[in-house]
Tab-separated table of N, CA and C in Angstrom:
chain	number	residue	atom	x	y	z
A	1	MET	N	14.962	-12.070	21.604
A	1	MET	CA	15.001	-10.708	20.907
A	1	MET	C	14.862	-11.153	19.609
A	2	LYS	N	15.712	-12.003	18.920
A	2	LYS	CA	15.735	-12.336	17.546
A	2	LYS	C	14.386	-12.923	17.224
A	3	LEU	N	13.636	-13.610	18.132
A	3	LEU	CA	12.306	-14.311	17.630
A	3	LEU	C	11.413	-13.080	17.549
A	4	LEU	N	11.566	-11.690	18.358
A	4	LEU	CA	10.542	-10.848	18.102
A	4	LEU	C	10.721	-9.996	16.520
A	5	ILE	N	12.093	-10.002	16.417
A	5	ILE	CA	12.389	-9.451	15.097
A	5	ILE	C	11.965	-10.211	13.856
A	6	LEU	N	11.982	-11.626	14.161
A	6	LEU	CA	11.564	-12.431	12.868
A	6	LEU	C	10.019	-12.119	12.863
A	7	ILE	N	9.470	-12.470	13.933
A	7	ILE	CA	8.194	-12.205	13.792
A	7	ILE	C	7.637	-10.708	13.342
A	8	LEU	N	8.393	-9.546	13.651
A	8	LEU	CA	7.870	-8.387	12.988
A	8	LEU	C	8.159	-8.568	11.587
A	9	VAL	N	9.462	-8.782	11.250
A	9	VAL	CA	9.577	-9.064	9.685
A	9	VAL	C	8.818	-9.880	8.872
A	10	PHE	N	8.490	-10.925	9.353
A	10	PHE	CA	7.509	-11.775	8.691
A	10	PHE	C	6.160	-11.206	8.734
A	11	PHE	N	5.600	-10.368	9.960
A	11	PHE	CA	4.350	-9.735	9.625
A	11	PHE	C	4.721	-8.755	8.611
A	12	TYR	N	5.518	-7.558	8.679
A	12	TYR	CA	5.829	-6.793	7.666
A	12	TYR	C	5.711	-7.457	6.362
A	13	THR	N	6.229	-8.364	5.957
A	13	THR	CA	6.567	-9.020	4.684
A	13	THR	C	4.889	-9.638	4.347
A	14	VAL	N	4.335	-9.866	4.971
A	14	VAL	CA	3.080	-10.488	4.556
A	14	VAL	C	2.217	-9.419	4.389
A	15	ILE	N	2.035	-8.560	5.072
A	15	ILE	CA	1.254	-7.378	4.804
A	15	ILE	C	1.517	-6.543	3.788
A	16	ALA	N	2.838	-6.285	3.478
A	16	ALA	CA	3.231	-5.629	2.373
A	16	ALA	C	2.791	-6.514	1.099
A	17	GLN	N	3.041	-7.552	1.111
A	17	GLN	CA	2.836	-8.552	0.058
A	17	GLN	C	1.461	-8.279	-0.552
A	18	ARG	N	0.569	-8.532	0.943
A	18	ARG	CA	-0.928	-8.616	0.343
A	18	ARG	C	-1.543	-7.029	0.049
A	19	LEU	N	-1.080	-6.006	0.399
A	19	LEU	CA	-1.354	-4.741	-0.075
A	19	LEU	C	-0.953	-4.605	-1.572
A	20	PHE	N	0.370	-5.020	-1.951
A	20	PHE	CA	0.934	-4.718	-3.080
A	20	PHE	C	0.000	-5.503	-4.164
A	21	SER	N	-0.624	-6.774	-3.718
A	21	SER	CA	-1.383	-7.611	-4.778
A	21	SER	C	-2.725	-6.745	-4.913
A	22	ILE	N	-3.241	-6.237	-3.833
A	22	ILE	CA	-4.498	-5.398	-3.827
A	22	ILE	C	-4.229	-4.071	-4.693
A	23	TRP	N	-3.028	-3.328	-4.496
A	23	TRP	CA	-3.195	-2.391	-5.053
A	23	TRP	C	-2.917	-2.458	-6.459
A	24	LEU	N	-1.977	-3.553	-6.845
A	24	LEU	CA	-1.841	-3.852	-8.300
A	24	LEU	C	-3.040	-4.338	-9.063
A	25	LYS	N	-3.949	-4.924	-8.353
A	25	LYS	CA	-5.375	-4.985	-9.125
A	25	LYS	C	-6.040	-3.547	-9.515
A	26	PHE	N	-5.977	-2.860	-8.659
A	26	PHE	CA	-6.483	-1.538	-8.939
A	26	PHE	C	-5.907	-0.728	-9.919
A	27	PHE	N	-4.695	-0.736	-9.937
A	27	PHE	CA	-3.657	-0.193	-10.928
A	27	PHE	C	-3.611	-0.809	-12.359
A	28	GLN	N	-4.098	-2.265	-12.312
A	28	GLN	CA	-4.365	-2.962	-13.692
A	28	GLN	C	-5.740	-2.432	-14.341
A	29	ARG	N	-6.975	-2.023	-13.494
A	29	ARG	CA	-7.933	-1.802	-13.784
A	29	ARG	C	-7.895	-0.227	-14.804
A	30	ASP	N	-7.388	0.362	-14.348
A	30	ASP	CA	-7.217	1.673	-14.903
A	30	ASP	C	-6.495	1.658	-16.234
A	31	SER	N	-7.200	1.944	-17.511
A	31	SER	CA	-6.804	1.903	-18.579
A	31	SER	C	-6.426	3.338	-19.245
A	32	ASN	N	-6.941	4.204	-18.804
A	32	ASN	CA	-6.640	5.554	-19.224
A	32	ASN	C	-5.378	6.082	-19.152
A	33	MET	N	-4.490	5.780	-18.730
A	33	MET	CA	-3.292	6.438	-18.262
A	33	MET	C	-2.229	6.351	-19.444
A	34	SER	N	-1.649	7.334	-19.404
A	34	SER	CA	-0.302	7.684	-20.574
A	34	SER	C	0.773	6.843	-19.881
A	35	PRO	N	1.738	6.261	-21.056
A	35	PRO	CA	3.188	5.692	-20.535
A	35	PRO	C	3.884	6.374	-19.286
A	36	GLY	N	3.661	7.675	-19.326
A	36	GLY	CA	4.377	8.624	-18.245
A	36	GLY	C	3.940	8.415	-16.903
A	37	GLU	N	2.496	8.171	-16.801
A	37	GLU	CA	1.578	7.957	-15.648
A	37	GLU	C	1.610	6.786	-15.069
A	38	LYS	N	1.805	5.665	-16.158
A	38	LYS	CA	1.974	4.550	-15.709
A	38	LYS	C	3.473	4.173	-14.929
A	39	GLN	N	4.416	4.854	-15.559
A	39	GLN	CA	5.748	4.837	-14.778
A	39	GLN	C	5.707	5.311	-13.141
A	40	LEU	N	4.859	6.450	-13.382
A	40	LEU	CA	4.902	6.956	-12.009
A	40	LEU	C	3.925	6.423	-10.863
A	41	SER	N	2.836	5.638	-11.510
A	41	SER	CA	2.094	4.748	-10.828
A	41	SER	C	2.930	3.537	-10.338
A	42	TRP	N	3.470	3.233	-10.831
A	42	TRP	CA	4.552	2.086	-10.429
A	42	TRP	C	5.287	2.358	-9.368
A	43	VAL	N	6.011	3.629	-9.801
A	43	VAL	CA	7.055	4.148	-8.468
A	43	VAL	C	6.201	4.377	-7.168
A	44	VAL	N	4.917	5.020	-7.303
A	44	VAL	CA	3.926	5.348	-6.047
A	44	VAL	C	3.635	3.722	-5.301
A	45	LEU	N	3.267	2.697	-6.596
A	45	LEU	CA	3.027	1.590	-6.039
A	45	LEU	C	4.034	0.875	-5.333
A	46	ILE	N	5.119	0.867	-5.608
A	46	ILE	CA	6.558	0.440	-4.978
A	46	ILE	C	6.483	1.031	-3.576
A	47	VAL	N	6.682	2.306	-3.534
A	47	VAL	CA	7.112	3.034	-2.530
A	47	VAL	C	5.959	2.832	-1.460
A	48	GLY	N	4.929	2.901	-1.927
A	48	GLY	CA	3.517	2.919	-0.732
A	48	GLY	C	3.586	1.559	-0.409
A	49	THR	N	4.019	0.509	-1.113
A	49	THR	CA	3.960	-0.831	-0.426
A	49	THR	C	5.128	-0.789	0.614
A	50	VAL	N	6.224	-0.427	0.290
A	50	VAL	CA	7.461	-0.477	1.333
A	50	VAL	C	7.213	0.435	2.431
A	51	LEU	N	6.344	1.521	2.262
A	51	LEU	CA	6.175	2.286	3.335
A	51	LEU	C	4.661	2.384	3.838
A	52	TRP	N	4.169	0.849	3.870
A	52	TRP	CA	2.852	0.672	4.038
A	52	TRP	C	2.612	1.253	5.577
A	53	PRO	N	3.524	1.009	6.655
A	53	PRO	CA	3.033	1.458	8.002
A	53	PRO	C	2.901	3.076	8.199
A	54	VAL	N	3.241	3.704	7.048
A	54	VAL	CA	3.090	5.183	6.839
A	54	VAL	C	1.821	5.565	6.420
A	55	VAL	N	1.723	4.904	5.215
A	55	VAL	CA	0.908	5.489	4.240
A	55	VAL	C	-0.754	4.551	4.606
A	56	ILE	N	-0.853	3.632	5.339
A	56	ILE	CA	-2.216	3.209	5.746
A	56	ILE	C	-2.755	4.112	6.565
A	57	PRO	N	-2.219	4.401	7.804
A	57	PRO	CA	-2.754	5.287	8.870
A	57	PRO	C	-2.984	6.697	8.308
A	58	ASN	N	-2.150	7.182	7.409
A	58	ASN	CA	-2.465	8.781	6.675
A	58	ASN	C	-3.397	8.539	5.814
A	59	ALA	N	-3.676	7.256	4.885
A	59	ALA	CA	-5.138	7.284	4.121
A	59	ALA	C	-6.175	7.214	5.039
A	60	TYR	N	-6.114	6.349	6.207
A	60	TYR	CA	-7.378	6.228	7.086
A	60	TYR	C	-7.711	7.493	7.552
A	61	LEU	N	-6.755	8.271	7.852
A	61	LEU	CA	-7.368	9.429	8.584
A	61	LEU	C	-7.815	10.674	7.381
A	62	ALA	N	-7.093	10.580	6.113
A	62	ALA	CA	-7.799	11.324	5.222
A	62	ALA	C	-9.367	10.912	4.891
A	63	ILE	N	-9.798	9.471	5.155
A	63	ILE	CA	-11.179	9.105	4.706
A	63	ILE	C	-11.946	9.909	5.828
A	64	LEU	N	-11.226	9.502	6.917
A	64	LEU	CA	-12.287	10.116	8.200
A	64	LEU	C	-12.554	11.635	8.262
A	65	GLU	N	-11.589	12.293	7.844
A	65	GLU	CA	-11.605	13.694	7.521
A	65	GLU	C	-12.759	14.004	6.611
A	66	LYS	N	-12.605	13.454	5.293
A	66	LYS	CA	-13.655	13.530	4.365
A	66	LYS	C	-15.077	13.042	4.974
A	67	LYS	N	-15.331	12.140	5.914
A	67	LYS	CA	-16.533	11.780	6.650
A	67	LYS	C	-17.121	12.729	7.217
A	68	LEU	N	-16.185	13.381	8.169
A	68	LEU	CA	-16.372	14.181	9.052
A	68	LEU	C	-16.819	15.580	8.416
A	69	GLU	N	-16.244	15.915	7.255
A	69	GLU	CA	-16.769	17.325	6.508
A	69	GLU	C	-18.098	17.018	5.980
A	70	SER	N	-18.642	15.678	5.547
A	70	SER	CA	-19.983	15.431	4.931
A	70	SER	C	-20.953	15.020	5.875
């Protein structure tokens, strides 16, 4: 049981780190943000990284819905 939890924590952490680094690159490319927008973007970046098991499926479903509409 402990091994399974350890594997799940490792998997969660590796994916979260990878998503954070990818999303951070997109965040750094956008130079048209005000200081208030940058603060909010950091909050969204951190929350999205922590909650990636919820964010990724919802984002994927939104992309699929757009594809089906067009």
